Amino acid sequence: MAAWATTTLALYGAGGAAVAASLFKLRRRLELSQAKHRSLAGHSRMARRLAALVPFYEYDEARFFCADGAPTDVAQCRRAGFERLSALYKTRFAESIRRTAEAADIISDLQFTGAYRVPFQFSRYTRKHLPSGAFMQSTEGVTITDLDGNRFYDLTGSYGVNVLGYGFYKDAIEHGAAQVRELGPVLGPYHPVIVENVKLLKEISGLDEISFHMSGTEAVMQAVRLARYHTRRSHLVRFCGAYHGWWGDVQPGIGNPVPAHETHTLKDMSGDTLRVLRTRRDIACVLVNPLQALHPNASAPSDSALLDSGRRAHFDKDAYAAWLKELRAVCTERNIVLIFDEVFVGFRVARGGAQEYFGVRADLVTYGKTLGGGLPIGVVCGRHELMKRFRDDRPADICFARGSFNSHPYVMGAMNEFLHHLHTPAGQAIYQNLDGTWNARAEGLNARLRAEDLPVEVANLSSIWTVYYTRPSRYNWMFQYYLRAEGLALSWVGTGRLIFSLNYTEADFEQVAERFVAAAKAMQRDGWWWSHPELTNKSIRRAILKETITRRLFA
Ligand SMILES: Cc1ncc(COP(=O)(O)O)c(C=O)c1O
């Protein structure tokens, strides 16, 4: 064959191979796009870009009460209710508010949480007239008392840390400290109490090895780092909306100033996601926060995002368990490390956490929050071969992880008290009929709300609850202020997350339910849930979009 013919053939061959490779890449790219949730939470880069374009604007006093186009009499009714509530807050919570105002300028966190309790258009006016106290002085049973002596039923759950009741953690910290006092806060060498902790954690997690860190965020960082090291692959898969702490790689999108290049955010409970896991070669691990079962593909609900009544939640245990089983199978098939991030749900839904609750085993599990017995903690439990931080045949190729305060003796002491308690009859009793108890409480409350024709309901994953609203409204975020006025303590995300400790008795819960209904009735009476056939979630969103664009273009 002539040389030119050979060259031409070779060129055709190379061209064909290049086209095939491009088509292959394109197909993978399309599969990845299909596996992204259609919401902005599923498109982190776009969300960041759009967020940067949203201009600040706010409602003046008149518009504040009729942003939904309510007639004058309704707006007046709202204003009267607001003023009554404002007077009540300023007298009843006077000292707590005074101290908070003093500290707000110098504690950055207070400025942030203060600004993001309600949608920004309403934020400044609400802050001025319904200031929230950030200080508390004591706890007892399931109640918490502020600086003015007001006792609230605690629905904050201390971000989920409080599983067993504050009294338990006070004792755990005290007795744990007593266990290690002779050694004191020595770091590096261990107090022997750690040995029992790792044995108990091994048994609870069903995994071989344990590492200790200082927060849930760090435990997640380490789990992902180990997965990348051992698989020699780059990407982590997280599910749309899931929170895994505030490390950049697991928190792409709004809130993180730089893009997370090695993170795929995919649809939860979706065959499209399974297809991506089956076909891509860059995936080191899949990170699951089982709390997402309550609201798959949606971010942790916060009242600052309550622009309309679109928030929904529903927990289907069987469906989520079936999904986790599918995920487990694909991860096994593809040698992808399956990580359960149980920082929130661990020890709350079952003694053996989400693995036991859903009947699915993970390769690595992260725990935190309550496991520290009331002190800061993050823990990774994993299979031996995944936990190893060096290679026997490549001494310079290590997976580094340190932290000055890891395995702090006082934390190990308090953890020991916590883990011991789980082995006592009292510790085991808390998990008996746990879901039955909390589901009945949620259903009972919903029945009462429905009977009163109130447009609010709750959904729950065991003792983790969220509130949603059944009639279109722009004012659902006001509900948190009515709840506080009734003596229910909420965290800064308001009605988005109510967290109960498991020591709530029926009598305690009855108090909460009564107050909850009373708050909703007061809110209804004050006209905030005024409705009109033309007021729909869609019309509300459209109106806000129009305001935003107008502000952006003409202000
Ligand atoms: C599932 C999950 N992972 C990680 C974290 C981060 O834990 P930490 O706040 O201790 O850093 C949280 C905190 O809420 C969490 O809920």
Coordinates of C-alpha atoms and ligand atoms in Angstrom, one line a residue:
M1 CA 0.0 0.0 0.0
A2 CA 1.2 3.5 -0.8
A3 CA 2.6 5.5 2.1
W4 CA -0.1 8.2 1.6
A5 CA -2.9 5.6 1.8
T6 CA -1.4 4.2 5.1
T7 CA -1.2 7.8 6.4
T8 CA -4.8 8.5 5.4
L9 CA -6.0 5.4 7.0
A10 CA -4.2 6.2 10.2
L11 CA -5.6 9.7 10.2
Y12 CA -9.1 8.3 9.6
G13 CA -8.5 5.8 12.4
A14 CA -7.3 8.5 14.8
G15 CA -10.2 10.8 13.8
G16 CA -12.7 8.0 14.4
A17 CA -11.2 7.2 17.8
A18 CA -11.3 10.9 18.7
V19 CA -14.9 11.2 17.6
A20 CA -15.8 8.0 19.6
A21 CA -14.0 9.4 22.6
S22 CA -15.8 12.7 22.3
L23 CA -19.2 10.9 22.0
F24 CA -18.4 8.8 25.0
K25 CA -17.5 11.9 27.0
L26 CA -20.6 13.7 25.8
R27 CA -22.7 10.7 26.9
R28 CA -21.2 10.7 30.4
R29 CA -21.7 14.4 30.6
L30 CA -25.3 14.1 29.7
E31 CA -25.8 11.3 32.2
L32 CA -24.3 13.6 34.8
S33 CA -26.7 16.4 33.8
Q34 CA -29.6 14.1 34.0
A35 CA -28.6 13.1 37.5
K36 CA -28.7 16.6 38.8
H37 CA -31.8 17.8 40.5
R38 CA -33.7 20.5 38.6
S39 CA -33.7 22.8 41.6
L40 CA -31.0 25.4 42.2
A41 CA -29.8 23.2 45.1
G42 CA -28.9 20.7 42.4
H43 CA -26.9 23.3 40.4
S44 CA -24.5 24.8 42.9
R45 CA -22.5 26.9 40.5
M46 CA -25.6 28.5 38.9
A47 CA -27.0 29.0 42.4
R48 CA -23.9 30.9 43.5
R49 CA -24.0 33.0 40.4
L50 CA -27.6 33.9 40.8
A51 CA -27.2 34.5 44.5
A52 CA -24.6 37.1 43.7
L53 CA -27.1 38.9 41.5
V54 CA -29.9 39.2 44.0
P55 CA -30.1 42.8 45.2
F56 CA -31.0 43.8 48.7
Y57 CA -34.4 45.5 49.1
E58 CA -36.9 45.6 51.9
Y59 CA -40.4 46.6 52.6
D60 CA -41.3 49.8 54.2
E61 CA -43.6 49.8 57.2
A62 CA -46.8 50.0 55.2
R63 CA -45.8 47.2 52.7
F64 CA -44.5 45.0 55.5
F65 CA -48.1 44.2 56.5
C66 CA -49.6 43.8 53.0
A67 CA -46.8 42.3 50.8
D68 CA -49.4 39.8 49.6
G69 CA -51.9 42.4 48.5
A70 CA -54.1 42.0 51.6
P71 CA -56.8 44.6 52.1
T72 CA -56.4 47.4 54.6
D73 CA -58.5 45.8 57.4
V74 CA -56.3 42.7 57.3
A75 CA -53.1 44.8 57.2
Q76 CA -54.4 46.7 60.3
C77 CA -55.2 43.5 62.1
R78 CA -51.7 42.2 61.4
R79 CA -50.2 45.5 62.5
A80 CA -52.1 45.3 65.8
G81 CA -51.0 41.7 66.3
F82 CA -47.4 42.6 65.5
E83 CA -47.4 45.6 67.9
R84 CA -48.9 43.4 70.7
L85 CA -46.2 40.8 70.1
S86 CA -43.5 43.4 70.0
A87 CA -44.6 44.9 73.4
L88 CA -44.7 41.5 74.9
Y89 CA -41.2 40.6 73.6
K90 CA -39.7 43.9 74.8
T91 CA -41.1 43.5 78.3
R92 CA -41.0 39.7 78.8
F93 CA -37.5 39.2 77.3
A94 CA -36.0 42.6 78.3
E95 CA -32.8 41.4 79.9
S96 CA -32.1 38.7 77.3
I97 CA -32.6 41.3 74.6
R98 CA -30.4 43.9 76.3
R99 CA -27.5 41.5 76.6
T100 CA -27.9 40.3 73.1
A101 CA -27.9 43.9 71.7
E102 CA -24.7 44.5 73.7
A103 CA -22.9 41.5 72.2
A104 CA -24.3 41.6 68.7
D105 CA -21.6 43.9 67.3
I106 CA -18.8 41.8 68.5
I107 CA -20.0 38.3 68.0
S108 CA -20.1 37.7 64.3
D109 CA -22.3 34.6 64.6
L110 CA -25.1 36.7 66.3
Q111 CA -25.1 39.1 63.4
F112 CA -25.5 36.3 60.9
T113 CA -28.2 34.4 62.7
G114 CA -30.0 37.6 63.6
A115 CA -30.2 38.7 60.0
Y116 CA -31.3 35.3 58.6
R117 CA -34.2 34.4 60.8
V118 CA -36.8 35.6 58.2
P119 CA -36.8 36.5 54.5
F120 CA -34.6 39.5 54.0
Q121 CA -37.3 41.8 52.8
F122 CA -38.8 41.6 56.3
S123 CA -35.7 41.1 58.2
R124 CA -34.6 44.6 59.5
Y125 CA -38.1 45.7 60.6
T126 CA -38.7 42.3 62.3
R127 CA -35.3 42.5 64.0
K128 CA -36.0 45.9 65.4
H129 CA -39.4 45.1 66.7
L130 CA -39.2 41.4 67.6
P131 CA -35.6 41.1 68.8
S132 CA -34.6 37.7 69.8
G133 CA -32.6 37.0 73.0
A134 CA -29.5 34.9 72.5
F135 CA -28.8 34.2 76.1
M136 CA -30.1 31.5 78.5
Q137 CA -29.2 30.9 82.1
S138 CA -30.3 27.3 83.0
T139 CA -32.0 24.1 82.0
E140 CA -34.2 21.6 83.8
G141 CA -35.9 18.6 82.4
V142 CA -36.9 19.5 78.9
T143 CA -37.1 23.2 79.6
I144 CA -34.6 26.1 79.2
T145 CA -34.8 29.4 81.1
D146 CA -33.7 32.7 79.8
L147 CA -32.1 35.7 81.6
D148 CA -35.5 37.1 82.5
G149 CA -36.6 33.9 84.2
N150 CA -38.9 32.7 81.3
R151 CA -39.1 28.9 81.0
F152 CA -39.4 27.6 77.5
Y153 CA -39.9 24.0 76.3
D154 CA -36.8 23.3 74.4
L155 CA -37.3 22.4 70.7
T156 CA -33.8 23.4 69.6
G157 CA -32.3 20.1 70.7
S158 CA -29.0 22.0 70.7
Y159 CA -28.6 21.4 67.0
G160 CA -29.4 17.7 67.6
V161 CA -26.8 17.2 70.3
N162 CA -29.5 16.8 73.0
V163 CA -30.8 13.3 72.6
L164 CA -31.0 12.2 76.3
G165 CA -31.9 15.5 78.0
Y166 CA -29.7 18.2 79.4
G167 CA -29.6 16.7 82.8
F168 CA -27.9 13.6 81.4
Y169 CA -25.2 15.7 79.7
K170 CA -24.5 17.8 82.8
D171 CA -23.8 14.6 84.7
A172 CA -21.9 13.0 81.8
I173 CA -19.5 16.0 81.7
E174 CA -19.1 16.1 85.5
H175 CA -18.6 12.4 85.9
G176 CA -16.5 12.1 82.8
A177 CA -14.2 14.9 84.0
A178 CA -13.9 13.1 87.3
Q179 CA -12.7 10.0 85.5
V180 CA -9.8 11.8 83.8
R181 CA -9.0 14.5 86.3
E182 CA -5.8 12.9 87.5
L183 CA -4.3 13.2 84.0
G184 CA -5.9 16.5 83.2
P185 CA -6.0 18.0 79.7
V186 CA -2.9 16.2 78.4
L187 CA -2.9 15.8 74.6
G188 CA -0.9 13.3 72.6
P189 CA -0.8 10.4 75.1
Y190 CA -4.2 8.9 75.8
H191 CA -6.2 8.4 78.9
P192 CA -7.0 4.7 79.2
V193 CA -10.7 5.5 79.1
I194 CA -10.3 5.7 75.3
V195 CA -9.9 1.9 75.0
E196 CA -13.3 1.2 76.3
N197 CA -14.8 3.9 74.0
V198 CA -13.3 2.4 70.9
K199 CA -14.5 -1.1 71.9
L200 CA -18.0 0.1 72.5
L201 CA -18.0 2.1 69.2
K202 CA -16.7 -0.9 67.3
E203 CA -19.6 -2.9 68.6
I204 CA -22.2 -0.2 67.9
S205 CA -21.0 0.6 64.4
G206 CA -20.1 -2.9 63.4
L207 CA -16.9 -1.5 62.0
D208 CA -13.2 -2.3 62.7
E209 CA -11.5 1.0 63.6
I210 CA -12.2 4.4 65.1
S211 CA -10.6 7.8 64.7
F212 CA -11.4 10.8 66.8
H213 CA -11.8 14.4 65.6
M214 CA -13.1 17.7 67.0
S215 CA -16.3 18.2 65.1
G216 CA -18.7 16.5 62.7
T217 CA -17.3 18.7 59.9
E218 CA -13.8 17.3 60.5
A219 CA -15.0 13.7 60.8
V220 CA -16.6 14.1 57.3
M221 CA -13.4 15.7 55.9
Q222 CA -11.4 12.7 57.1
A223 CA -13.9 10.1 55.9
V224 CA -13.8 11.7 52.4
R225 CA -10.1 12.0 52.4
L226 CA -9.6 8.4 53.3
A227 CA -12.0 7.3 50.5
R228 CA -10.1 9.4 48.0
Y229 CA -6.7 8.0 49.2
H230 CA -7.7 4.4 49.0
T231 CA -9.7 4.5 45.8
R232 CA -7.2 6.9 44.1
R233 CA -10.2 8.6 42.7
S234 CA -11.0 12.3 42.9
H235 CA -14.7 12.9 43.3
L236 CA -17.2 12.7 46.1
V237 CA -20.9 12.4 45.5
R238 CA -23.3 14.1 47.8
F239 CA -27.0 14.4 47.5
C240 CA -28.9 17.5 46.6
G241 CA -29.8 19.5 49.7
A242 CA -27.8 17.4 52.2
Y243 CA -25.8 19.1 54.9
H244 CA -22.5 17.5 55.9
G245 CA -20.9 20.4 57.8
W246 CA -19.3 23.4 56.4
W247 CA -16.1 22.1 54.7
G248 CA -15.9 23.4 51.2
D249 CA -16.0 20.1 49.3
V250 CA -19.3 19.0 50.9
Q251 CA -20.9 22.5 50.8
P252 CA -20.7 23.6 47.2
G253 CA -22.9 26.5 46.1
I254 CA -24.3 29.4 48.2
G255 CA -22.3 30.0 51.3
N256 CA -19.0 28.8 49.9
P257 CA -16.9 31.5 48.1
V258 CA -15.2 29.1 45.8
P259 CA -16.5 26.3 43.6
A260 CA -16.1 22.7 44.7
H261 CA -14.5 21.2 41.6
E262 CA -14.4 17.6 42.8
T263 CA -17.9 17.2 44.1
H264 CA -20.9 15.8 42.2
T265 CA -24.2 16.9 43.7
L266 CA -26.7 14.4 42.5
K267 CA -30.4 13.6 42.9
D268 CA -31.4 11.6 45.9
M269 CA -33.5 8.5 45.4
S270 CA -33.0 8.5 41.6
G271 CA -32.2 5.9 39.0
D272 CA -30.3 8.6 37.1
T273 CA -27.9 8.8 40.0
L274 CA -27.3 5.1 40.1
R275 CA -26.5 5.2 36.4
V276 CA -23.8 7.8 37.0
L277 CA -22.4 5.7 39.8
R278 CA -22.3 2.7 37.6
T279 CA -20.6 4.4 34.7
R280 CA -18.2 7.1 35.9
R281 CA -14.7 6.2 37.0
D282 CA -13.9 9.3 39.0
I283 CA -16.1 8.6 42.0
A284 CA -14.4 7.8 45.3
C285 CA -17.3 7.9 47.7
V286 CA -21.0 8.6 48.2
L287 CA -21.9 10.6 51.2
V288 CA -25.4 10.0 52.7
N289 CA -27.0 12.1 55.4
P290 CA -29.9 9.9 56.3
L291 CA -31.8 12.9 57.6
Q292 CA -32.6 13.7 54.0
A293 CA -35.1 10.9 54.1
L294 CA -37.4 13.6 55.6
H295 CA -37.1 15.9 52.6
P296 CA -35.1 14.3 49.8
N297 CA -33.4 16.8 47.5
A298 CA -34.3 19.8 49.6
S299 CA -32.0 21.8 51.8
A300 CA -32.3 21.9 55.5
P301 CA -35.5 24.0 56.0
S302 CA -35.0 27.4 57.4
D303 CA -37.6 30.1 57.9
S304 CA -35.4 32.7 56.1
A305 CA -36.3 30.7 53.0
L306 CA -40.1 30.7 53.7
L307 CA -41.0 33.0 50.8
D308 CA -44.2 31.1 50.2
S309 CA -45.8 27.8 51.4
G310 CA -43.9 25.5 49.1
R311 CA -42.0 23.8 51.9
R312 CA -43.0 20.1 52.1
A313 CA -41.7 17.1 54.0
H314 CA -42.7 13.5 54.3
F315 CA -40.8 10.5 55.6
D316 CA -41.2 7.1 54.0
K317 CA -38.9 4.8 55.9
D318 CA -39.4 1.8 53.5
A319 CA -38.8 3.8 50.4
Y320 CA -35.6 5.3 51.8
A321 CA -34.4 1.9 53.1
A322 CA -35.0 0.5 49.6
W323 CA -33.0 3.3 48.1
L324 CA -30.1 2.8 50.5
K325 CA -30.0 -0.9 49.6
E326 CA -29.8 0.0 45.9
L327 CA -27.0 2.5 46.6
R328 CA -25.2 -0.1 48.7
A329 CA -25.3 -2.6 45.9
V330 CA -24.0 -0.1 43.3
C331 CA -21.2 1.1 45.6
T332 CA -20.1 -2.5 46.2
E333 CA -20.2 -3.3 42.5
R334 CA -18.1 -0.3 41.6
N335 CA -15.8 -0.2 44.7
I336 CA -17.1 3.2 45.7
V337 CA -16.9 3.9 49.4
L338 CA -20.3 4.3 51.0
I339 CA -20.2 6.8 53.8
F340 CA -23.1 7.3 56.2
D341 CA -22.9 10.7 57.8
E342 CA -24.7 10.0 61.0
V343 CA -23.5 13.1 62.8
F344 CA -27.1 14.1 63.2
V345 CA -29.1 10.9 63.3
G346 CA -26.6 8.6 65.0
F347 CA -27.9 7.4 68.4
R348 CA -31.1 9.4 67.9
V349 CA -33.1 7.0 65.7
A350 CA -31.6 3.7 67.0
R351 CA -28.8 2.6 69.2
G352 CA -27.0 1.4 66.1
G353 CA -27.9 4.6 64.2
A354 CA -29.0 4.7 60.6
Q355 CA -27.3 1.5 59.7
E356 CA -29.5 -0.4 62.2
Y357 CA -32.6 1.8 61.5
F358 CA -32.6 1.3 57.7
G359 CA -30.9 -2.1 57.8
V360 CA -28.0 -1.1 55.5
R361 CA -24.3 -1.2 56.3
A362 CA -21.9 1.5 55.3
D363 CA -18.1 1.3 54.7
L364 CA -17.4 4.4 56.8
V365 CA -19.7 6.0 59.3
T366 CA -19.2 9.5 60.8
Y367 CA -20.7 10.3 64.2
G368 CA -20.6 13.5 66.3
K369 CA -22.9 15.7 68.3
T370 CA -24.4 13.7 71.1
L371 CA -21.6 11.1 71.2
G372 CA -19.4 13.6 73.0
G373 CA -21.6 13.4 76.0
G374 CA -22.2 17.1 75.8
L375 CA -18.6 18.1 74.6
P376 CA -17.4 18.7 71.0
I377 CA -16.7 15.6 68.9
G378 CA -16.4 14.0 65.5
V379 CA -15.8 10.3 65.0
V380 CA -15.0 8.2 62.0
C381 CA -15.7 4.4 62.2
G382 CA -14.6 2.3 59.3
R383 CA -13.4 -1.0 57.8
H384 CA -9.7 -1.6 58.6
E385 CA -8.4 -1.3 55.1
L386 CA -10.2 2.0 54.6
M387 CA -9.0 3.6 57.8
K388 CA -5.3 3.0 57.2
R389 CA -3.4 6.2 56.6
F390 CA -0.2 4.8 55.0
R391 CA 0.8 2.2 52.4
D392 CA 3.2 -0.5 53.5
D393 CA 4.9 -0.5 50.1
R394 CA 5.0 3.3 49.6
P395 CA 6.2 4.9 52.8
A396 CA 6.0 8.4 51.5
D397 CA 2.4 8.1 50.2
I398 CA 0.4 8.9 53.3
C399 CA -3.1 10.2 54.1
F400 CA -2.5 12.8 56.7
A401 CA -4.9 13.6 59.5
R402 CA -4.2 15.3 62.8
G403 CA -5.8 17.8 65.2
S404 CA -4.4 19.1 68.5
F405 CA -7.5 18.3 70.5
N406 CA -8.3 14.9 69.0
S407 CA -9.0 12.4 71.8
H408 CA -9.1 15.1 74.5
P409 CA -9.3 13.2 77.8
Y410 CA -12.3 15.3 79.0
V411 CA -14.2 14.5 75.8
M412 CA -13.3 10.8 76.1
G413 CA -14.5 10.8 79.7
A414 CA -17.9 12.4 78.8
M415 CA -18.2 10.0 75.8
N416 CA -17.5 7.1 78.1
E417 CA -20.4 8.1 80.3
F418 CA -22.6 8.4 77.2
L419 CA -21.6 5.0 75.8
H420 CA -22.0 3.3 79.1
H421 CA -25.5 4.7 79.5
L422 CA -26.5 3.1 76.2
H423 CA -25.7 -0.2 77.8
T424 CA -27.9 0.3 80.9
P425 CA -31.5 -0.9 80.9
A426 CA -32.6 2.8 81.1
G427 CA -30.4 3.6 78.1
Q428 CA -31.8 0.7 76.1
A429 CA -35.4 1.6 77.1
I430 CA -35.3 4.9 75.3
Y431 CA -35.3 3.2 71.9
Q432 CA -38.3 1.0 72.6
N433 CA -41.2 2.0 70.4
L434 CA -39.4 5.2 69.7
D435 CA -40.9 5.9 66.3
G436 CA -44.3 4.7 67.5
T437 CA -44.2 7.4 70.2
W438 CA -43.0 10.2 68.0
N439 CA -45.2 9.4 65.1
A440 CA -48.3 9.3 67.4
R441 CA -47.3 12.7 68.8
A442 CA -46.9 14.2 65.4
E443 CA -50.2 12.7 64.1
G444 CA -52.0 13.8 67.2
L445 CA -50.8 17.4 66.8
N446 CA -51.7 17.4 63.1
A447 CA -55.2 16.1 63.9
R448 CA -55.7 19.0 66.3
L449 CA -54.4 21.6 63.8
R450 CA -56.7 20.2 61.2
A451 CA -59.7 20.2 63.6
E452 CA -59.0 23.9 64.2
D453 CA -58.7 24.5 60.4
L454 CA -55.2 25.9 60.9
P455 CA -53.0 25.9 57.8
V456 CA -49.9 24.3 59.4
E457 CA -48.8 20.7 59.8
V458 CA -45.7 18.9 61.0
A459 CA -43.7 16.0 59.4
N460 CA -41.2 14.0 61.3
L461 CA -38.4 11.5 61.2
S462 CA -38.8 10.1 64.6
S463 CA -37.9 13.0 67.0
I464 CA -36.7 15.3 64.3
W465 CA -39.6 17.5 63.1
T466 CA -40.3 20.1 60.5
V467 CA -43.2 22.4 60.1
Y468 CA -44.9 23.1 56.8
Y469 CA -47.8 25.3 55.7
T470 CA -50.8 24.2 53.7
R471 CA -52.2 27.5 52.5
P472 CA -50.2 29.9 50.3
S473 CA -48.8 32.7 52.4
R474 CA -46.0 35.2 52.5
Y475 CA -46.0 35.3 56.3
N476 CA -45.4 31.8 57.6
W477 CA -42.0 32.9 59.0
M478 CA -44.0 34.9 61.6
F479 CA -45.1 31.7 63.2
Q480 CA -41.8 31.3 65.0
Y481 CA -42.5 34.5 66.9
Y482 CA -45.9 33.3 68.0
L483 CA -44.3 30.0 69.1
R484 CA -41.7 31.8 71.2
A485 CA -44.4 34.0 72.8
E486 CA -46.1 30.7 73.9
G487 CA -42.9 29.6 75.6
L488 CA -41.4 27.3 72.9
A489 CA -37.7 27.7 72.3
L490 CA -36.6 27.4 68.7
S491 CA -33.2 27.6 67.1
W492 CA -32.4 30.3 64.6
V493 CA -33.8 28.3 61.7
G494 CA -37.2 28.8 63.3
T495 CA -39.9 26.3 62.4
G496 CA -37.7 24.6 59.8
R497 CA -36.3 22.2 62.4
L498 CA -37.8 21.2 65.8
I499 CA -35.7 18.7 67.7
F500 CA -37.0 16.9 70.7
S501 CA -34.9 15.2 73.3
L502 CA -36.0 11.7 74.0
N503 CA -36.8 12.4 77.7
Y504 CA -40.0 14.3 76.7
T505 CA -42.9 12.7 78.7
E506 CA -46.5 12.6 77.4
A507 CA -47.2 15.4 79.9
D508 CA -44.3 17.5 78.5
F509 CA -45.4 16.9 75.0
E510 CA -49.0 17.8 75.8
Q511 CA -47.8 21.2 77.0
V512 CA -45.9 21.7 73.7
A513 CA -48.9 20.6 71.6
E514 CA -51.2 23.0 73.5
R515 CA -48.8 25.9 73.0
F516 CA -48.3 25.1 69.4
V517 CA -52.0 25.1 68.7
A518 CA -52.5 28.3 70.7
A519 CA -49.7 30.0 68.8
A520 CA -51.2 29.0 65.4
K521 CA -54.6 30.2 66.6
A522 CA -53.2 33.6 67.6
M523 CA -51.4 33.9 64.3
Q524 CA -54.6 33.1 62.4
R525 CA -56.6 35.6 64.5
D526 CA -54.0 38.3 63.7
G527 CA -54.7 37.8 60.0
W528 CA -51.3 36.6 58.8
W529 CA -52.8 33.6 57.0
W530 CA -55.3 35.7 55.1
S531 CA -55.9 34.0 51.8
H532 CA -57.3 34.8 48.5
P533 CA -58.0 32.6 45.5
E534 CA -55.5 34.6 43.4
L535 CA -52.8 34.1 46.1
T536 CA -50.9 31.0 45.1
N537 CA -47.4 29.8 45.8
K538 CA -46.7 30.5 42.1
S539 CA -48.1 34.0 42.2
I540 CA -46.0 34.8 45.3
R541 CA -42.8 33.6 43.7
R542 CA -43.6 35.5 40.5
A543 CA -44.2 38.7 42.5
I544 CA -40.9 38.3 44.4
L545 CA -39.1 37.7 41.1
K546 CA -40.6 40.8 39.6
E547 CA -39.6 42.9 42.7
T548 CA -36.1 41.5 42.5
I549 CA -35.7 42.2 38.8
T550 CA -37.1 45.7 39.1
R551 CA -34.8 46.4 42.0
R552 CA -31.8 45.1 40.0
L553 CA -32.6 47.0 36.9
F554 CA -33.9 50.3 38.2
A555 CA -32.5 50.9 41.7
Ligands
LIG1 C1 -25.1 15.3 59.0 C2 -24.1 16.3 59.6 N1 -22.8 16.2 59.3 C3 -21.9 17.0 59.7 C4 -22.3 18.1 60.5 C5 -21.2 19.0 61.1 O1 -21.0 18.8 62.4 P1 -20.3 19.9 63.3 O2 -21.3 21.0 63.4 O3 -20.0 19.2 64.6 O4 -19.1 20.4 62.6 C6 -23.6 18.3 60.9 C7 -24.0 19.4 61.8 O5 -25.1 19.7 61.9 C8 -24.6 17.4 60.4 O6 -25.8 17.5 60.7

